[in-house]
Amino acid sequence: MKCRVCQNKINTFMSFGKMPIANAFLNKEDFEKEYFFDLSPAFCEKCFAFQIETQPDPQLMFHDNYAFFSKTSKHMQEHFKKYAEWVEKNFLYEKENTFVVELGSNDGILLENFALKGIKHLGIEPSANVAEVAKKNGVNTLINFFNQDIANKVLKEYGKADAILAANVMCHIPNLNEISKSAKILLKDKGVLIFEDPYLGEMIKKVSYDQIYDEHVYIFSALAVENIFLKDDFELIDLLPQITHGGSMRYVLCKKGMRKKSENVKKILNNERKQNLDKLFTYIKFKDNCEASKKRLLDILNENKQKGKKIVGYAATSKSTTILNYCKIGPDLIEYICDTTQIKHNKYSPGMHIPIKPYEEFNKKYPDIAVLFAWNHKTEIELKEKKFEKKGGKFISHIYL
Ligand code: TMP
Ligand code: ZN
């Protein structure tokens, strides 16, 4: 395949096999027509972009029935409040005519913090159902994908932006060259492009291969981000590691030479070179680690099943689709998955068809073992489920918790 960023010829280094859309929870009558694609990650040795070979049509993933609402986690709500305060303090220096844009603003979890303060803002969100929730909450939202055409339209109506923000969105977008060009149009000279996404360095360290699914076309390193945006004369001016989503990175970019560069940039780029994130052999080793992780998880599940233990899944996350389908874990091993998101209830997990039940089901009759698919919310969940663990229940995960 050709690298999406630099067109260099690259080889895929592994396959997770046939995968369904991670967020496509379905009804029984739709099993027959379920969509599958080959989930294969690849690494570009020229620009260092870690990417998946095939991405399903975006219309199949981000549609009017998109099952992911950011606000389901209290932890994330707090995170985004702090994110907004940090942006305001550091980058909204103009008293008048301040304008903040967010790409993939979902239900408005980040922008509502600006809306509440009366700061001019606009969310650009392609999934109509989540955008409607944002609008109801007073977050100004445009239902669309971001591109140069939209950037020009927004520019005409609102003027130039001080900040273009994104969280867990940039890694979803295959054509980043278009985003880079569009951001250049819309940003003020001293404007900043800030985004955060699951971090490649952490994924390699933790073997958290479940970060890889249809929506995540890329898992970024700072080395890759630097190369991707360099073409349009953006430069990295800061890097801030985050604990969200099991280890993320916040990237701050601006038009070349317009702002001071933090020491973090050099430090983190050097760390990445030390971690060999720019070398193919790192990813070949990662493949071996994924296989070992799969074996370990299946061994634990099979062993406990044979002992007659009741095993359920905790949180039907999009990430869990990769684990379940790669390891071929179905309802024979995991009885059901409990989840707090209503639209997933009474449906089945993509591909392996494990029933999804309301969260209350878990409390009604505790299982012996809960596979924690929302392992990135471990602290929050363990606090909530003290009673389960007190009664002898155990959380397990494919990640060493
Ligand atoms: P994610 O943010 O890791 O992708 O997880 C999202 C899913 O996890 C969403 O469907 C809600 C579910 N969830 C629970 O069911 N209980 C919880 O305590 C948490 C934090 C998430
Ligand atoms: Zn490349």
Tab-separated table of C-alpha atoms and ligand atoms in Angstrom:
chain	number	residue	atom	x	y	z
A	1	MET	CA	0.000	0.000	0.000
A	2	LYS	CA	0.942	3.672	-0.262
A	3	CYS	CA	1.314	5.836	2.844
A	4	ARG	CA	-1.692	8.153	3.172
A	5	VAL	CA	0.555	11.008	4.212
A	6	CYS	CA	3.651	10.861	1.986
A	7	GLN	CA	2.735	8.296	-0.712
A	8	ASN	CA	5.797	6.193	0.165
A	9	LYS	CA	5.316	2.478	-0.523
A	10	ILE	CA	4.786	0.655	2.792
A	11	ASN	CA	4.192	-2.895	3.895
A	12	THR	CA	1.597	-4.031	6.394
A	13	PHE	CA	3.340	-5.882	9.205
A	14	MET	CA	0.393	-7.831	10.625
A	15	SER	CA	-3.324	-8.502	10.369
A	16	PHE	CA	-5.946	-8.742	13.114
A	17	GLY	CA	-8.138	-10.628	10.658
A	18	LYS	CA	-11.674	-9.853	9.549
A	19	MET	CA	-13.157	-7.021	11.573
A	20	PRO	CA	-16.596	-5.447	11.733
A	21	ILE	CA	-17.163	-1.716	12.386
A	22	ALA	CA	-16.200	-1.246	16.041
A	23	ASN	CA	-19.249	0.792	16.987
A	24	ALA	CA	-21.794	-1.088	14.857
A	25	PHE	CA	-23.803	-2.806	17.612
A	26	LEU	CA	-26.513	-4.743	15.844
A	27	ASN	CA	-29.798	-6.616	16.078
A	28	LYS	CA	-30.118	-10.359	15.443
A	29	GLU	CA	-31.857	-9.867	12.100
A	30	ASP	CA	-28.821	-7.928	10.806
A	31	PHE	CA	-26.222	-10.650	11.501
A	32	GLU	CA	-26.410	-11.941	7.911
A	33	LYS	CA	-25.553	-8.623	6.277
A	34	GLU	CA	-22.847	-7.526	8.704
A	35	TYR	CA	-19.928	-5.673	7.074
A	36	PHE	CA	-16.352	-6.922	7.600
A	37	PHE	CA	-12.975	-5.620	6.457
A	38	ASP	CA	-9.380	-6.713	6.971
A	39	LEU	CA	-7.820	-4.848	9.907
A	40	SER	CA	-4.110	-4.565	9.124
A	41	PRO	CA	-1.784	-1.963	10.591
A	42	ALA	CA	1.144	-0.616	8.574
A	43	PHE	CA	4.114	1.610	9.331
A	44	CYS	CA	5.707	4.172	7.010
A	45	GLU	CA	9.494	4.214	7.365
A	46	LYS	CA	9.677	7.603	5.640
A	47	CYS	CA	7.216	9.818	7.570
A	48	PHE	CA	6.726	7.422	10.550
A	49	ALA	CA	2.925	7.387	10.295
A	50	PHE	CA	1.426	4.279	11.890
A	51	GLN	CA	-1.815	3.611	9.998
A	52	ILE	CA	-4.304	0.927	9.079
A	53	GLU	CA	-4.277	-0.391	5.533
A	54	THR	CA	-8.008	-0.362	4.806
A	55	GLN	CA	-10.467	2.001	6.348
A	56	PRO	CA	-14.169	1.417	5.761
A	57	ASP	CA	-16.156	4.196	4.122
A	58	PRO	CA	-16.532	7.044	6.691
A	59	GLN	CA	-20.299	7.009	6.042
A	60	LEU	CA	-20.388	3.529	7.598
A	61	MET	CA	-18.763	4.815	10.789
A	62	PHE	CA	-19.883	8.397	11.384
A	63	HIS	CA	-23.554	8.537	10.645
A	64	ASP	CA	-26.858	9.609	12.158
A	65	ASN	CA	-26.827	6.683	14.505
A	66	TYR	CA	-23.296	7.013	15.851
A	67	ALA	CA	-23.302	5.092	19.122
A	68	PHE	CA	-20.611	7.012	20.925
A	69	PHE	CA	-21.484	9.871	23.260
A	70	SER	CA	-18.473	11.520	24.887
A	71	LYS	CA	-20.396	12.618	27.953
A	72	THR	CA	-20.928	9.073	29.263
A	73	SER	CA	-17.812	9.402	31.403
A	74	LYS	CA	-17.609	11.847	34.300
A	75	HIS	CA	-13.864	11.596	34.181
A	76	MET	CA	-13.808	12.778	30.581
A	77	GLN	CA	-16.117	15.663	31.427
A	78	GLU	CA	-13.600	16.875	34.004
A	79	HIS	CA	-10.751	16.324	31.572
A	80	PHE	CA	-12.413	18.485	28.919
A	81	LYS	CA	-13.214	21.242	31.407
A	82	LYS	CA	-9.513	21.448	32.259
A	83	TYR	CA	-8.576	21.243	28.560
A	84	ALA	CA	-10.851	24.248	27.831
A	85	GLU	CA	-9.471	26.264	30.769
A	86	TRP	CA	-5.922	25.577	29.625
A	87	VAL	CA	-6.722	26.699	26.056
A	88	GLU	CA	-8.385	29.861	27.331
A	89	LYS	CA	-5.491	30.736	29.628
A	90	ASN	CA	-2.730	30.096	27.123
A	91	PHE	CA	-4.098	30.826	23.695
A	92	LEU	CA	-7.130	33.117	23.805
A	93	TYR	CA	-5.117	36.255	24.301
A	94	GLU	CA	-7.332	38.645	22.326
A	95	LYS	CA	-10.099	40.204	24.387
A	96	GLU	CA	-12.294	40.918	21.365
A	97	ASN	CA	-13.329	38.644	18.579
A	98	THR	CA	-12.029	35.453	20.118
A	99	PHE	CA	-13.148	32.421	18.154
A	100	VAL	CA	-12.672	28.736	18.970
A	101	VAL	CA	-13.414	25.906	16.561
A	102	GLU	CA	-13.603	22.232	17.378
A	103	LEU	CA	-13.427	19.395	14.866
A	104	GLY	CA	-15.566	16.362	15.719
A	105	SER	CA	-17.177	18.140	18.648
A	106	ASN	CA	-19.466	15.163	19.425
A	107	ASP	CA	-22.083	16.042	22.084
A	108	GLY	CA	-20.319	19.317	22.914
A	109	ILE	CA	-18.399	18.015	25.934
A	110	LEU	CA	-15.422	20.348	25.285
A	111	LEU	CA	-17.084	23.341	23.610
A	112	GLU	CA	-19.799	23.743	26.236
A	113	ASN	CA	-17.074	25.087	28.512
A	114	PHE	CA	-16.542	27.960	26.062
A	115	ALA	CA	-20.272	28.344	25.382
A	116	LEU	CA	-20.962	28.806	29.104
A	117	LYS	CA	-18.500	31.726	29.164
A	118	GLY	CA	-20.051	33.342	26.101
A	119	ILE	CA	-16.936	32.739	23.978
A	120	LYS	CA	-17.636	32.595	20.229
A	121	HIS	CA	-17.296	28.980	19.165
A	122	LEU	CA	-18.259	26.491	16.479
A	123	GLY	CA	-18.266	22.704	16.526
A	124	ILE	CA	-17.919	20.919	13.189
A	125	GLU	CA	-19.356	17.430	13.645
A	126	PRO	CA	-20.424	14.958	10.928
A	127	SER	CA	-22.656	12.699	13.078
A	128	ALA	CA	-26.083	14.345	13.224
A	129	ASN	CA	-27.387	12.558	16.328
A	130	VAL	CA	-24.531	13.622	18.614
A	131	ALA	CA	-24.489	17.116	17.051
A	132	GLU	CA	-28.179	17.538	17.902
A	133	VAL	CA	-27.406	16.791	21.562
A	134	ALA	CA	-24.689	19.466	21.469
A	135	LYS	CA	-27.040	22.019	19.930
A	136	LYS	CA	-29.656	21.320	22.588
A	137	ASN	CA	-27.004	22.076	25.190
A	138	GLY	CA	-26.296	25.466	23.671
A	139	VAL	CA	-23.208	24.482	21.683
A	140	ASN	CA	-23.150	26.078	18.227
A	141	THR	CA	-22.627	23.164	15.816
A	142	LEU	CA	-22.319	22.683	12.068
A	143	ILE	CA	-23.114	19.165	10.846
A	144	ASN	CA	-20.350	18.429	8.366
A	145	PHE	CA	-16.859	17.061	7.728
A	146	PHE	CA	-14.084	19.697	7.904
A	147	ASN	CA	-12.398	20.565	4.596
A	148	GLN	CA	-11.116	23.605	2.677
A	149	ASP	CA	-14.573	24.411	1.365
A	150	ILE	CA	-16.065	24.413	4.881
A	151	ALA	CA	-13.051	26.357	6.213
A	152	ASN	CA	-13.742	29.127	3.673
A	153	LYS	CA	-17.443	29.185	4.506
A	154	VAL	CA	-16.756	29.376	8.256
A	155	LEU	CA	-14.174	32.090	7.645
A	156	LYS	CA	-16.730	34.192	5.783
A	157	GLU	CA	-19.370	33.823	8.465
A	158	TYR	CA	-17.291	33.942	11.660
A	159	GLY	CA	-13.830	35.313	10.806
A	160	LYS	CA	-10.447	33.706	11.599
A	161	ALA	CA	-9.991	31.367	14.540
A	162	ASP	CA	-7.648	31.690	17.507
A	163	ALA	CA	-7.692	27.969	18.102
A	164	ILE	CA	-8.796	24.875	16.236
A	165	LEU	CA	-9.198	22.046	18.695
A	166	ALA	CA	-9.818	18.338	18.413
A	167	ALA	CA	-9.858	15.464	20.847
A	168	ASN	CA	-9.856	11.874	19.716
A	169	VAL	CA	-10.788	12.981	16.244
A	170	MET	CA	-7.650	13.745	14.224
A	171	CYS	CA	-6.611	10.075	14.252
A	172	HIS	CA	-9.969	9.290	12.588
A	173	ILE	CA	-9.280	11.400	9.514
A	174	PRO	CA	-7.549	9.670	6.578
A	175	ASN	CA	-6.734	12.779	4.548
A	176	LEU	CA	-4.757	14.876	7.007
A	177	ASN	CA	-3.268	16.926	4.192
A	178	GLU	CA	-6.753	18.352	3.619
A	179	ILE	CA	-7.132	19.126	7.352
A	180	SER	CA	-3.761	20.819	7.431
A	181	LYS	CA	-4.631	23.025	4.428
A	182	SER	CA	-8.087	23.800	5.844
A	183	ALA	CA	-6.640	24.742	9.248
A	184	LYS	CA	-4.165	27.053	7.527
A	185	ILE	CA	-7.068	28.898	5.887
A	186	LEU	CA	-9.077	29.312	9.064
A	187	LEU	CA	-6.379	30.147	11.643
A	188	LYS	CA	-5.148	33.605	12.593
A	189	ASP	CA	-1.387	34.139	12.146
A	190	LYS	CA	-0.787	33.350	15.807
A	191	GLY	CA	-3.599	30.811	15.933
A	192	VAL	CA	-3.003	27.290	17.218
A	193	LEU	CA	-4.041	23.847	16.112
A	194	ILE	CA	-4.333	21.617	19.162
A	195	PHE	CA	-5.361	18.007	19.221
A	196	GLU	CA	-5.025	14.953	21.425
A	197	ASP	CA	-5.264	11.309	20.509
A	198	PRO	CA	-4.222	7.901	21.834
A	199	TYR	CA	-0.420	7.862	21.839
A	200	LEU	CA	1.629	5.353	19.886
A	201	GLY	CA	4.409	5.278	22.491
A	202	GLU	CA	1.945	4.102	25.158
A	203	MET	CA	0.250	1.615	22.856
A	204	ILE	CA	3.565	-0.030	22.035
A	205	LYS	CA	4.567	-0.091	25.716
A	206	LYS	CA	1.256	-1.486	27.001
A	207	VAL	CA	0.503	-3.685	23.972
A	208	SER	CA	-2.919	-2.010	24.000
A	209	TYR	CA	-3.634	-3.192	20.467
A	210	ASP	CA	-7.346	-2.484	21.017
A	211	GLN	CA	-6.558	1.157	20.156
A	212	ILE	CA	-6.448	-0.138	16.594
A	213	TYR	CA	-9.919	-0.248	15.035
A	214	ASP	CA	-11.729	1.106	11.977
A	215	GLU	CA	-12.107	4.667	13.261
A	216	HIS	CA	-8.445	5.027	14.197
A	217	VAL	CA	-6.782	5.322	10.805
A	218	TYR	CA	-3.673	6.549	12.600
A	219	ILE	CA	-2.071	6.081	15.973
A	220	PHE	CA	0.206	9.096	16.212
A	221	SER	CA	3.688	9.654	17.491
A	222	ALA	CA	5.095	13.187	17.742
A	223	LEU	CA	7.604	12.223	15.048
A	224	ALA	CA	4.755	11.490	12.637
A	225	VAL	CA	2.695	14.554	13.583
A	226	GLU	CA	5.713	16.783	12.975
A	227	ASN	CA	6.094	15.359	9.458
A	228	ILE	CA	2.389	15.391	8.594
A	229	PHE	CA	1.873	19.099	9.286
A	230	LEU	CA	5.297	20.313	8.149
A	231	LYS	CA	4.127	20.313	4.528
A	232	ASP	CA	1.788	23.214	5.223
A	233	ASP	CA	4.369	25.052	7.304
A	234	PHE	CA	3.006	24.149	10.704
A	235	GLU	CA	5.442	23.408	13.486
A	236	LEU	CA	5.098	21.575	16.775
A	237	ILE	CA	5.464	24.005	19.659
A	238	ASP	CA	4.373	21.834	22.554
A	239	LEU	CA	3.667	18.240	23.522
A	240	LEU	CA	1.707	17.306	26.636
A	241	PRO	CA	1.226	13.656	27.624
A	242	GLN	CA	-2.288	12.859	28.898
A	243	ILE	CA	-3.588	9.934	30.922
A	244	THR	CA	-6.885	9.733	29.000
A	245	HIS	CA	-7.742	6.765	26.775
A	246	GLY	CA	-5.011	4.696	28.325
A	247	GLY	CA	-2.285	7.183	27.403
A	248	SER	CA	-2.710	10.038	24.951
A	249	MET	CA	-0.638	12.952	23.673
A	250	ARG	CA	-1.731	16.545	23.198
A	251	TYR	CA	-0.061	18.166	20.180
A	252	VAL	CA	0.158	21.951	19.866
A	253	LEU	CA	1.029	23.359	16.439
A	254	CYS	CA	1.138	26.827	14.934
A	255	LYS	CA	2.210	28.509	11.738
A	256	LYS	CA	6.012	28.315	11.502
A	257	GLY	CA	7.929	30.819	13.602
A	258	MET	CA	4.853	32.474	15.098
A	259	ARG	CA	5.219	31.190	18.659
A	260	LYS	CA	7.874	30.035	21.123
A	261	LYS	CA	8.701	26.327	21.182
A	262	SER	CA	8.564	24.457	24.487
A	263	GLU	CA	11.481	22.307	25.658
A	264	ASN	CA	9.047	19.364	25.757
A	265	VAL	CA	9.151	19.059	21.995
A	266	LYS	CA	12.831	18.174	21.766
A	267	LYS	CA	12.616	15.964	24.851
A	268	ILE	CA	9.683	13.883	23.652
A	269	LEU	CA	10.991	13.570	20.080
A	270	ASN	CA	14.247	12.255	21.528
A	271	ASN	CA	12.393	9.801	23.764
A	272	GLU	CA	10.532	8.501	20.731
A	273	ARG	CA	13.783	7.903	18.878
A	274	LYS	CA	15.100	6.072	21.951
A	275	GLN	CA	11.925	3.948	21.981
A	276	ASN	CA	12.617	3.208	18.272
A	277	LEU	CA	9.183	4.464	17.209
A	278	ASP	CA	10.858	5.386	13.915
A	279	LYS	CA	11.981	1.798	13.220
A	280	LEU	CA	10.047	-1.009	11.586
A	281	PHE	CA	11.474	-3.687	13.904
A	282	THR	CA	9.544	-2.110	16.812
A	283	TYR	CA	6.276	-2.960	15.064
A	284	ILE	CA	7.325	-6.479	14.184
A	285	LYS	CA	8.036	-7.004	17.889
A	286	PHE	CA	4.620	-5.449	18.669
A	287	LYS	CA	2.998	-8.109	16.473
A	288	ASP	CA	4.652	-10.854	18.568
A	289	ASN	CA	3.478	-9.097	21.734
A	290	CYS	CA	-0.113	-8.986	20.429
A	291	GLU	CA	-0.036	-12.723	19.775
A	292	ALA	CA	1.289	-13.406	23.279
A	293	SER	CA	-1.408	-11.154	24.766
A	294	LYS	CA	-4.125	-12.998	22.844
A	295	LYS	CA	-2.890	-16.355	24.115
A	296	ARG	CA	-2.767	-15.127	27.696
A	297	LEU	CA	-6.314	-13.729	27.636
A	298	LEU	CA	-7.762	-16.865	26.025
A	299	ASP	CA	-5.937	-19.066	28.562
A	300	ILE	CA	-7.430	-17.099	31.483
A	301	LEU	CA	-10.945	-17.177	30.026
A	302	ASN	CA	-10.883	-20.857	29.076
A	303	GLU	CA	-9.430	-21.892	32.418
A	304	ASN	CA	-12.132	-20.028	34.359
A	305	LYS	CA	-14.919	-21.201	32.078
A	306	GLN	CA	-13.856	-24.796	32.662
A	307	LYS	CA	-14.067	-24.147	36.392
A	308	GLY	CA	-17.683	-23.045	35.860
A	309	LYS	CA	-17.099	-19.373	36.595
A	310	LYS	CA	-19.546	-16.746	35.388
A	311	ILE	CA	-17.722	-14.332	33.080
A	312	VAL	CA	-19.163	-11.093	31.732
A	313	GLY	CA	-17.745	-8.047	29.934
A	314	TYR	CA	-17.723	-4.600	31.532
A	315	ALA	CA	-18.392	-1.722	29.050
A	316	ALA	CA	-19.000	-2.367	25.366
A	317	THR	CA	-16.272	-0.012	24.203
A	318	SER	CA	-15.341	0.343	20.560
A	319	LYS	CA	-11.904	-0.939	21.513
A	320	SER	CA	-13.429	-4.215	22.695
A	321	THR	CA	-14.439	-5.074	19.120
A	322	THR	CA	-10.786	-5.557	18.164
A	323	ILE	CA	-10.081	-7.747	21.199
A	324	LEU	CA	-13.167	-9.927	20.784
A	325	ASN	CA	-12.771	-10.470	17.047
A	326	TYR	CA	-8.980	-10.888	17.075
A	327	CYS	CA	-9.158	-13.396	19.951
A	328	LYS	CA	-12.424	-14.902	18.676
A	329	ILE	CA	-14.207	-14.510	21.984
A	330	GLY	CA	-17.964	-15.077	21.705
A	331	PRO	CA	-20.981	-15.652	24.011
A	332	ASP	CA	-19.659	-19.126	24.900
A	333	LEU	CA	-16.881	-17.401	26.893
A	334	ILE	CA	-18.442	-14.046	27.801
A	335	GLU	CA	-22.119	-14.315	28.721
A	336	TYR	CA	-22.950	-10.660	28.100
A	337	ILE	CA	-21.383	-7.203	28.206
A	338	CYS	CA	-22.929	-4.570	30.450
A	339	ASP	CA	-22.868	-0.952	29.317
A	340	THR	CA	-24.337	2.368	30.379
A	341	THR	CA	-25.131	3.606	26.848
A	342	GLN	CA	-28.815	3.080	26.182
A	343	ILE	CA	-28.678	2.679	22.403
A	344	LYS	CA	-26.371	-0.324	22.758
A	345	HIS	CA	-28.782	-2.176	25.059
A	346	ASN	CA	-30.400	-5.408	23.839
A	347	LYS	CA	-28.171	-5.345	20.781
A	348	TYR	CA	-25.199	-7.604	20.029
A	349	SER	CA	-21.494	-6.852	19.902
A	350	PRO	CA	-20.094	-6.403	16.373
A	351	GLY	CA	-18.731	-9.598	14.837
A	352	MET	CA	-18.800	-11.947	17.822
A	353	HIS	CA	-22.428	-11.211	18.772
A	354	ILE	CA	-22.222	-11.117	22.549
A	355	PRO	CA	-25.468	-9.690	24.011
A	356	ILE	CA	-25.224	-6.139	25.410
A	357	LYS	CA	-27.201	-5.551	28.581
A	358	PRO	CA	-27.940	-2.497	30.693
A	359	TYR	CA	-25.443	-1.775	33.418
A	360	GLU	CA	-28.018	-2.740	36.108
A	361	GLU	CA	-27.727	-6.376	35.013
A	362	PHE	CA	-24.219	-6.461	36.456
A	363	ASN	CA	-25.413	-5.326	39.877
A	364	LYS	CA	-28.362	-7.705	39.907
A	365	LYS	CA	-26.148	-10.768	39.949
A	366	TYR	CA	-22.421	-10.226	40.165
A	367	PRO	CA	-20.320	-12.478	37.934
A	368	ASP	CA	-17.118	-14.125	39.182
A	369	ILE	CA	-15.075	-12.338	36.569
A	370	ALA	CA	-15.606	-9.095	34.654
A	371	VAL	CA	-13.462	-8.449	31.615
A	372	LEU	CA	-12.776	-4.745	31.869
A	373	PHE	CA	-13.017	-3.446	28.319
A	374	ALA	CA	-12.982	0.152	29.569
A	375	TRP	CA	-9.560	-0.528	31.134
A	376	ASN	CA	-8.653	3.098	30.518
A	377	HIS	CA	-11.319	4.103	33.071
A	378	LYS	CA	-10.028	1.606	35.609
A	379	THR	CA	-9.699	4.035	38.541
A	380	GLU	CA	-13.184	5.462	38.061
A	381	ILE	CA	-14.750	2.017	37.664
A	382	GLU	CA	-12.971	0.349	40.580
A	383	LEU	CA	-14.147	3.127	42.836
A	384	LYS	CA	-17.709	2.547	41.641
A	385	GLU	CA	-17.481	-1.250	41.935
A	386	LYS	CA	-15.886	-1.652	45.354
A	387	LYS	CA	-18.709	-3.991	46.395
A	388	PHE	CA	-18.116	-6.316	43.449
A	389	GLU	CA	-14.458	-6.737	44.335
A	390	LYS	CA	-15.272	-7.034	48.053
A	391	LYS	CA	-17.603	-9.943	47.274
A	392	GLY	CA	-14.741	-11.746	45.539
A	393	GLY	CA	-15.379	-10.513	41.994
A	394	LYS	CA	-12.330	-9.968	39.803
A	395	PHE	CA	-11.605	-7.558	36.992
A	396	ILE	CA	-9.339	-8.905	34.305
A	397	SER	CA	-8.037	-7.377	31.081
A	398	HIS	CA	-5.754	-8.108	28.140
A	399	ILE	CA	-3.640	-5.244	29.511
A	400	TYR	CA	-1.638	-6.009	32.638
A	401	LEU	CA	-3.666	-3.956	35.114
B	1	TMP	P1	-14.509	4.472	25.941
B	1	TMP	O1	-14.611	5.907	26.345
B	1	TMP	O2	-13.327	3.807	26.569
B	1	TMP	O3	-14.566	4.235	24.456
B	1	TMP	O4	-15.805	3.718	26.566
B	1	TMP	C1	-17.067	3.974	26.138
B	1	TMP	C2	-18.099	2.918	26.514
B	1	TMP	O5	-17.908	2.386	27.818
B	1	TMP	C3	-19.512	3.504	26.506
B	1	TMP	O6	-20.373	2.643	25.793
B	1	TMP	C4	-19.909	3.567	27.958
B	1	TMP	C5	-19.128	2.440	28.557
B	1	TMP	N1	-18.839	2.614	29.981
B	1	TMP	C6	-19.603	1.905	30.917
B	1	TMP	O7	-20.498	1.151	30.553
B	1	TMP	N2	-19.329	2.084	32.249
B	1	TMP	C7	-18.350	2.919	32.675
B	1	TMP	O8	-18.154	3.052	33.895
B	1	TMP	C8	-17.564	3.636	31.708
B	1	TMP	C9	-16.486	4.570	32.133
B	1	TMP	C10	-17.844	3.444	30.369
B	2	ZN	ZN	4.573	8.184	4.995
